[in-house]
Short mmCIF file of C-alpha atoms in Angstrom, two decimals:
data_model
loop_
_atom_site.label_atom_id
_atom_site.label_comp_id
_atom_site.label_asym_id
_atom_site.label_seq_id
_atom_site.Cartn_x
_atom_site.Cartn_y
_atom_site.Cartn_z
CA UNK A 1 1.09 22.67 40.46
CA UNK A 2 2.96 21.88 43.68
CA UNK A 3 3.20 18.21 43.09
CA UNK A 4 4.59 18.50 39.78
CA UNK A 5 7.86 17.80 41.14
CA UNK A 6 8.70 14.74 42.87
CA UNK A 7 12.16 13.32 44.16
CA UNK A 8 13.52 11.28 41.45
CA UNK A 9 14.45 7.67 41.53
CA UNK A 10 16.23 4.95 39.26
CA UNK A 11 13.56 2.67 37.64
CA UNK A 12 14.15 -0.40 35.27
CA UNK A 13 13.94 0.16 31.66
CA UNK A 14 13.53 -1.80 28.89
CA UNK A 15 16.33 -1.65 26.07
CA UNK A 16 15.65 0.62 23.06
CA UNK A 17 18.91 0.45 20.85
CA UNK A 18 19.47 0.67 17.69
CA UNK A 19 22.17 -0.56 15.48
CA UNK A 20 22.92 1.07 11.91
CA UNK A 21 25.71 0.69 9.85
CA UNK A 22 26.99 -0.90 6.19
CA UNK A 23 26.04 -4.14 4.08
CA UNK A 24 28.59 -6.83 5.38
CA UNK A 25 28.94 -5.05 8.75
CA UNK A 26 27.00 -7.50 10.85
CA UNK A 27 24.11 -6.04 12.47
CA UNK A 28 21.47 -8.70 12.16
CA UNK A 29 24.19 -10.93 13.96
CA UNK A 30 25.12 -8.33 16.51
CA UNK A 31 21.80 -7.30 17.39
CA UNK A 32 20.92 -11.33 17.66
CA UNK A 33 24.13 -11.97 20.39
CA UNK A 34 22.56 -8.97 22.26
CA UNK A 35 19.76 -10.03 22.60
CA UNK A 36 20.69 -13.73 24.02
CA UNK A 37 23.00 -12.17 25.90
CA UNK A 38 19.69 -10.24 27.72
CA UNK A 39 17.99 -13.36 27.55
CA UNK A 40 20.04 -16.19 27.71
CA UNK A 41 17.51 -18.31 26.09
CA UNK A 42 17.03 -17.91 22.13
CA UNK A 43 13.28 -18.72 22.73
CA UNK A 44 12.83 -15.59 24.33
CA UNK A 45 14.50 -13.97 20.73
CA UNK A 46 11.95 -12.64 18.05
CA UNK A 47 13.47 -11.11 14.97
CA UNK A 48 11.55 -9.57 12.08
CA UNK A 49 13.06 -9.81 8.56
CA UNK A 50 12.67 -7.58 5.97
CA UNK A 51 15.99 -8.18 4.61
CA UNK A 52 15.08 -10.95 2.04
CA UNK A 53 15.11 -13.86 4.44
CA UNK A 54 19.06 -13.73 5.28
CA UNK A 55 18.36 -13.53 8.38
CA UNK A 56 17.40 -17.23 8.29
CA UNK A 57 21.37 -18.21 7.54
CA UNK A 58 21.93 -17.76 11.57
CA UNK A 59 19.88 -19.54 13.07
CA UNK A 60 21.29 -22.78 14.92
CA UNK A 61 25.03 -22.06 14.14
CA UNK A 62 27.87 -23.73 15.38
CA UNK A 63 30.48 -21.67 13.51
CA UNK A 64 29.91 -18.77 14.99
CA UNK A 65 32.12 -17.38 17.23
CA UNK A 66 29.30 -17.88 19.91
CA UNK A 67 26.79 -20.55 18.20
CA UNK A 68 23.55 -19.60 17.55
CA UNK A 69 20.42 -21.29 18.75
CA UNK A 70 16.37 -21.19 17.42
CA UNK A 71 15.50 -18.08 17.73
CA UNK A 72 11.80 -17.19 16.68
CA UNK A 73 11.42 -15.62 12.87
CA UNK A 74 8.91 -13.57 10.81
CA UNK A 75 9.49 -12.97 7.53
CA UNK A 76 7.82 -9.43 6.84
CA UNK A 77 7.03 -9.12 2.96
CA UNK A 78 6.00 -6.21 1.15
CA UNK A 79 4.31 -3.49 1.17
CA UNK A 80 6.51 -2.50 4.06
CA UNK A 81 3.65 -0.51 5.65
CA UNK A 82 3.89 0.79 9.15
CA UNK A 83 0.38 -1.21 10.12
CA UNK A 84 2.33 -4.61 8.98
CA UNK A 85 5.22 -3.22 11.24
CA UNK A 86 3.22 -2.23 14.28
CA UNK A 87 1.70 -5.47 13.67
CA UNK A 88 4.64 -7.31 13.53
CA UNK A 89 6.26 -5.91 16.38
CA UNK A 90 3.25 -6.39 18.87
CA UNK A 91 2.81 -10.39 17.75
CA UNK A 92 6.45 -10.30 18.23
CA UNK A 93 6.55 -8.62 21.79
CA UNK A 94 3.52 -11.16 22.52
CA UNK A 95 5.57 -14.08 22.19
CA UNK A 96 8.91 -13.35 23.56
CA UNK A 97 7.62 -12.19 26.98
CA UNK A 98 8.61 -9.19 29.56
CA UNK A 99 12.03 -10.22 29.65
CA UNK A 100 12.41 -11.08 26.09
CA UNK A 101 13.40 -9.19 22.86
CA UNK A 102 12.32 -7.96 19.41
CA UNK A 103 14.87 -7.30 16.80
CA UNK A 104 13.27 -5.68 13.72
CA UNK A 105 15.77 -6.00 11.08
CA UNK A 106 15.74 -3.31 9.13
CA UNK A 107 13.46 -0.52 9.98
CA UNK A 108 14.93 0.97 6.82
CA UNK A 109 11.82 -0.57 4.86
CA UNK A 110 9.25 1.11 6.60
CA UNK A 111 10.44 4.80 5.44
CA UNK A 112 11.88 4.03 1.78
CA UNK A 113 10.61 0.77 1.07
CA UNK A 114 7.60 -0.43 -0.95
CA UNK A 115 4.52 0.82 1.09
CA UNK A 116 6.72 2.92 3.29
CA UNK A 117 6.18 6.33 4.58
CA UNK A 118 7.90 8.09 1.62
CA UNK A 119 5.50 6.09 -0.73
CA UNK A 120 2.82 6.67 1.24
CA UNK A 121 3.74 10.90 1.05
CA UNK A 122 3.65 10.76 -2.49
CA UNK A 123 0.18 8.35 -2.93
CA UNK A 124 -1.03 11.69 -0.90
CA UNK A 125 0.85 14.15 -2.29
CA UNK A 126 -0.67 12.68 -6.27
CA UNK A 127 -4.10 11.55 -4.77
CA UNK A 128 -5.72 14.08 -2.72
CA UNK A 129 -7.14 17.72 -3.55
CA UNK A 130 -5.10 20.03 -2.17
CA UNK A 131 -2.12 18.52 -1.22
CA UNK A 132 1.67 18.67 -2.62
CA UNK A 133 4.56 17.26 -1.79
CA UNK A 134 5.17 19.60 1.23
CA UNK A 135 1.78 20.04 2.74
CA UNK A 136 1.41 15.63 2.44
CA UNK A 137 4.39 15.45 5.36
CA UNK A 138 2.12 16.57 7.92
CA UNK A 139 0.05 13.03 7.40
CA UNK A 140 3.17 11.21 6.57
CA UNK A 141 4.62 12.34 9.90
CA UNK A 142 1.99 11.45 11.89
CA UNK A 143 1.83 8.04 10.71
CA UNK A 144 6.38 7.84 11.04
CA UNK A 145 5.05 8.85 14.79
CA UNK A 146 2.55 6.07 15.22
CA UNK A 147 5.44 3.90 13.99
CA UNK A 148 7.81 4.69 16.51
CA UNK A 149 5.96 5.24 19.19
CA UNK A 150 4.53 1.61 18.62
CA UNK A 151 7.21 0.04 18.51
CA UNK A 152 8.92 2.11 21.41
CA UNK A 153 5.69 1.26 23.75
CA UNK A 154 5.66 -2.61 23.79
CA UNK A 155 6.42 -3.94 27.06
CA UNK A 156 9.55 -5.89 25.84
CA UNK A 157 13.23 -5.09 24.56
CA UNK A 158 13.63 -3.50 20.96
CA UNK A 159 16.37 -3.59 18.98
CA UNK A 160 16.39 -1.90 15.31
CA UNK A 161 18.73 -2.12 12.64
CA UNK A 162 19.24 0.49 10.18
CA UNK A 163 20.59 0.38 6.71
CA UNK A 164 22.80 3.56 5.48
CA UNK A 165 23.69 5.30 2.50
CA UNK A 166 27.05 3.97 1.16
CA UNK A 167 29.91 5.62 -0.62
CA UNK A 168 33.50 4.77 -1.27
CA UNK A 169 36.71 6.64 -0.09
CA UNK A 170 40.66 5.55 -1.09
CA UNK A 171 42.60 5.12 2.08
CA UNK A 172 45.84 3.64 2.58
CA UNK A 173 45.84 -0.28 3.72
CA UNK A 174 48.34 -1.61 6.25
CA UNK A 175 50.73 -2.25 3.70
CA UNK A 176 50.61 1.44 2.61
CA UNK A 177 49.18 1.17 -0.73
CA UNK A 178 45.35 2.72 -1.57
CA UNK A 179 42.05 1.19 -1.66
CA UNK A 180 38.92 1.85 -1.89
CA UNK A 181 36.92 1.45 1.74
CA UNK A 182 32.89 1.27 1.91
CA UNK A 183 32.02 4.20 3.92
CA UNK A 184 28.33 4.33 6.52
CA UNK A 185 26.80 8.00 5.55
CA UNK A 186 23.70 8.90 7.47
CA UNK A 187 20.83 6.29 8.27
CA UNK A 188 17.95 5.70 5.83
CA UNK A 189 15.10 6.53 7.79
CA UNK A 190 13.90 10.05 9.04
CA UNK A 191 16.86 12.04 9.90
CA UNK A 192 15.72 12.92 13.89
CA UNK A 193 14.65 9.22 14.73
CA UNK A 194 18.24 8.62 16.73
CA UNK A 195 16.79 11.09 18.95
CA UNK A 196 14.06 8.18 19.82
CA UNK A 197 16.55 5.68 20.72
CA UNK A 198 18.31 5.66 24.11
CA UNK A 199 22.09 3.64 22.60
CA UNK A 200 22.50 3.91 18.66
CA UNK A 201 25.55 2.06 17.86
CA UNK A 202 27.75 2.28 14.19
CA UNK A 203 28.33 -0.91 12.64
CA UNK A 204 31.73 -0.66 10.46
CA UNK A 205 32.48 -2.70 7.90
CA UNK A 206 35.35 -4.70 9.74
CA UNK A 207 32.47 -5.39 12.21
CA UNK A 208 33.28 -3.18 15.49
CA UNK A 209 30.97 -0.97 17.22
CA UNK A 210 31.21 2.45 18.30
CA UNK A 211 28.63 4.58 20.19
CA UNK A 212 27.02 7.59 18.54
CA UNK A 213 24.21 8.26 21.55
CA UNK A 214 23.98 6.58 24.86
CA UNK A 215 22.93 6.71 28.03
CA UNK A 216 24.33 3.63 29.87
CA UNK A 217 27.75 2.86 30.26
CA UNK A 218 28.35 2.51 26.62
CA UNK A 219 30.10 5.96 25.87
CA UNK A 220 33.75 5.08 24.13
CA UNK A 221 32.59 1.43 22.91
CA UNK A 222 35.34 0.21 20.25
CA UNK A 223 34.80 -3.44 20.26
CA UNK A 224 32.87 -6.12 18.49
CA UNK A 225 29.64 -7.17 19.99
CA UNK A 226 29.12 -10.41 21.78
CA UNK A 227 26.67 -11.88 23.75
CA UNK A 228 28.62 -10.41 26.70
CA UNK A 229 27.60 -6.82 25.94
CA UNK A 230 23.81 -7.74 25.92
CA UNK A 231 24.40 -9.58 29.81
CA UNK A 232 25.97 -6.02 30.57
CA UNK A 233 23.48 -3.97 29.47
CA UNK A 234 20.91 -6.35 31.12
CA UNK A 235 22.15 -5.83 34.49
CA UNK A 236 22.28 -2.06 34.14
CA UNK A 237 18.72 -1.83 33.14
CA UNK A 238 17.58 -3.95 36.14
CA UNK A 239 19.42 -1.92 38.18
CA UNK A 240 16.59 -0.17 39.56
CA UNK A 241 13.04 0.19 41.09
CA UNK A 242 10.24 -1.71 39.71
CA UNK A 243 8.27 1.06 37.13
CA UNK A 244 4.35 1.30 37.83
CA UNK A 245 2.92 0.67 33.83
CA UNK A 246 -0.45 0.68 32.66
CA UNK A 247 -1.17 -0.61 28.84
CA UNK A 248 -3.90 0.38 26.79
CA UNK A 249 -6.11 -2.28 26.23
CA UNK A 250 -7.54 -1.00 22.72
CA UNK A 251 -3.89 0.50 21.14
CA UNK A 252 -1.28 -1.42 23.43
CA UNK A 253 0.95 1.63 24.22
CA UNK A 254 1.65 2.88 27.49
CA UNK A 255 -0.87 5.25 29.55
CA UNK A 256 1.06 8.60 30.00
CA UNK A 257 0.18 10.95 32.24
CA UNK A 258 -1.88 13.76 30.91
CA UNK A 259 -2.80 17.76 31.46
CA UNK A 260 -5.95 18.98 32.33
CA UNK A 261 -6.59 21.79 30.04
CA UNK A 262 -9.26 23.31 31.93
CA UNK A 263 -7.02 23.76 35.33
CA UNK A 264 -3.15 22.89 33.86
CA UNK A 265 -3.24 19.67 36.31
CA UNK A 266 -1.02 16.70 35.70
CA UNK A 267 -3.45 13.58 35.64
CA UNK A 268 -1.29 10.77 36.58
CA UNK A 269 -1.27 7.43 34.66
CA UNK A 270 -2.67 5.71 36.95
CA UNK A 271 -5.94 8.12 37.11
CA UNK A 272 -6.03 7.90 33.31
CA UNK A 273 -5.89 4.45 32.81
CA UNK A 274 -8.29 3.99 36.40
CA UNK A 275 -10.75 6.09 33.68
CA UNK A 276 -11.59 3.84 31.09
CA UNK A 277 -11.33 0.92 33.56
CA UNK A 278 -14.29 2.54 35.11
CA UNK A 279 -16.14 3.98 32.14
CA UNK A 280 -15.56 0.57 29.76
CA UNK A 281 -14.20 -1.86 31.96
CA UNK A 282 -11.13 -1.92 30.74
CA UNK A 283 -7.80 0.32 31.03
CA UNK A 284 -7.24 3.15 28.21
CA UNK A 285 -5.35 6.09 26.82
CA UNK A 286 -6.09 9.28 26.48
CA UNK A 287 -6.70 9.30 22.63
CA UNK A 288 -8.51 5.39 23.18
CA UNK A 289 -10.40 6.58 25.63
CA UNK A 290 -11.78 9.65 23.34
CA UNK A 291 -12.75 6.96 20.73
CA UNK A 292 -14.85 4.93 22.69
CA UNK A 293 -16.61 8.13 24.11
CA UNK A 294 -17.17 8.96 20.44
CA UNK A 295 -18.42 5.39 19.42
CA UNK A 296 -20.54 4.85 22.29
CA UNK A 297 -22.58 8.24 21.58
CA UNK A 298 -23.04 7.69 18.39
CA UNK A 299 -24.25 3.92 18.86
CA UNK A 300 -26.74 5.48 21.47
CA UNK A 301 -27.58 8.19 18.70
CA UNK A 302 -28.45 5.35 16.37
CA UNK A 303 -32.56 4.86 15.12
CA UNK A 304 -34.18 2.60 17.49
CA UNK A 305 -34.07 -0.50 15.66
CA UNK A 306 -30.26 -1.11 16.07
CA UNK A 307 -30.30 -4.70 17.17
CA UNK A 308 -29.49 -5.53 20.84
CA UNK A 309 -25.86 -7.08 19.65
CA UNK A 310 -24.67 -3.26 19.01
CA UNK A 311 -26.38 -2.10 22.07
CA UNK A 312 -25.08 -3.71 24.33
CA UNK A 313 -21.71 -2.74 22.58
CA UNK A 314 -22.42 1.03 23.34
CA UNK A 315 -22.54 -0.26 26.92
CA UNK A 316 -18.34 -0.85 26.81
#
């Protein structure tokens, strides 16, 4: 256990923000001048819309305070399931690049929308022998996990907008007399997923930003986002050492590094991933790694007749 420890060191990061707030407060357009301020090129933009298409009305504007250029779209219908998502998000990360970014706007659909995790708790909570509506969160969290960590894992920047639960309060305008004011209540989405985020910003309705977690140099933001911000954050999260990343070939996450439950040894990524490079020729997790042990025994378990196609898939 004596190399557990190391000396520690700053390494690049990739940006993992999200940005909640109310209807009318701007995030798909705040998220969208971050991310060409990271960029600098709107090519290197892809944004997923769930939000009925509006996300369309910004592309190529020259209104805008800062004009906006082509930035690359999907259009995610329903049933907002978290495969569509994962889906989504990889194609996404795929085509922008390293250096580029994903916006998924919202991520509100995938927990209370049509096909969402809430739906899917109650399909197993009504469906399957056994189960209620308590005991059916154990699957349903799992599969809110997979989500996250999917879309936390691509090798790209993600940003995530969030809708929230609206109310209305009367306080007193600038000319002293009452209204009533759209209040931001708590995100819809599971209520611990800020914790997966490393900057969640709130989105008011007269469009500025504050920070609610952080851990850049965003702490006491009051301002409304511009591209500016995103070339900020940029050069903070280059500010650094080059990381050492292995994907996984079969899932597309990144190897971790693991425990060896016979001795309590860390296995570093790179010994995981150098695994199922060796075993199948190609680098894999933990969990990928397990399934391809499992498939390839039970192809080599199969009668004697299997034909030489599946065979020589047993081989890796």
């Amino acid at each position: 256990m004596s190399n557990l420890f190391t000396p520690v060191t700053r390494e690049k990061a990739k940006l993992r923000m999200a940005l909640q707030g109310v209807s009318g407060g701007g995030k798909t357009l705040s998220a969208l001048y971050i991310a060409f301020g990271m960029t600098g090129d709107w090519s290197k933009v892809a944004l997923i819309d769930t939000e009925h298409e509006r996300a369309r009305e910004y592309a190529t504007r020259s209104d805008l305070p800062t004009p906006t250029g082509a930035f690359l779209y999907a259009h995610l219908d329903p049933p907002y399931t978290v495969e569509k998502y994962i889906q989504y998000v990889r194609t996404g990360a795929e085509a922008v690049g390293p250096d580029g970014v994903v916006i998924v706007d919202s991520l509100s659909h995938a927990w209370s929308g049509e096909g969402g995790v809430l739906e899917y708790k109650d399909q197993i909570a009504a469906n399957q022998r056994g189960q209620n509506s308590y005991t059916a969160w154990n699957a349903a969290g799992k599969l809110q996990n997979s989500l996250v960590d999917s879309i936390l894992s691509v090798p790209c920047h993600t940003i995530c907008t969030l809708r929230v639960k609206q109310d209305y309060a009367l306080q007193p305008n600038e000319r002293g007399k009452m209204e009533p004011v759209k209040l931001g209540l708590a995100p819809i989405q599971r209520d611990n997923l800020e914790y997966e985020f490393d900057i969640v910003l709130n989105i008011a309705r007269n469009h500025v930003a504050t920070t609610s977690k952080d851990v850049t140099f965003l702490d006491g933001l009051s301002a409304v986002i511009t591209p500016e911000l995103g070339q900020q954050l940029a050069a903070w999260l280059n500010d650094g050492q080059e990381p050492q990343r292995w994907m996984c070939t079969d899932c597309g996450k990144i190897i971790q590094s693991g425990v060896n439950r016979a001795t309590g040894e860390i296995i570093p990524a790179a010994d995981v991933a150098a695994l199922g490079e060796k075993q199948f020729g190609r680098p894999l997790c933990r969990n990928c790694y397990k399934i391809a042990l499992d498939t390839r025994k039970k192809r080599e378990e199969a009668p004697a007749h299997d034909s030489g196609e599946e065979k020589a898939a047993a081989q890796g």
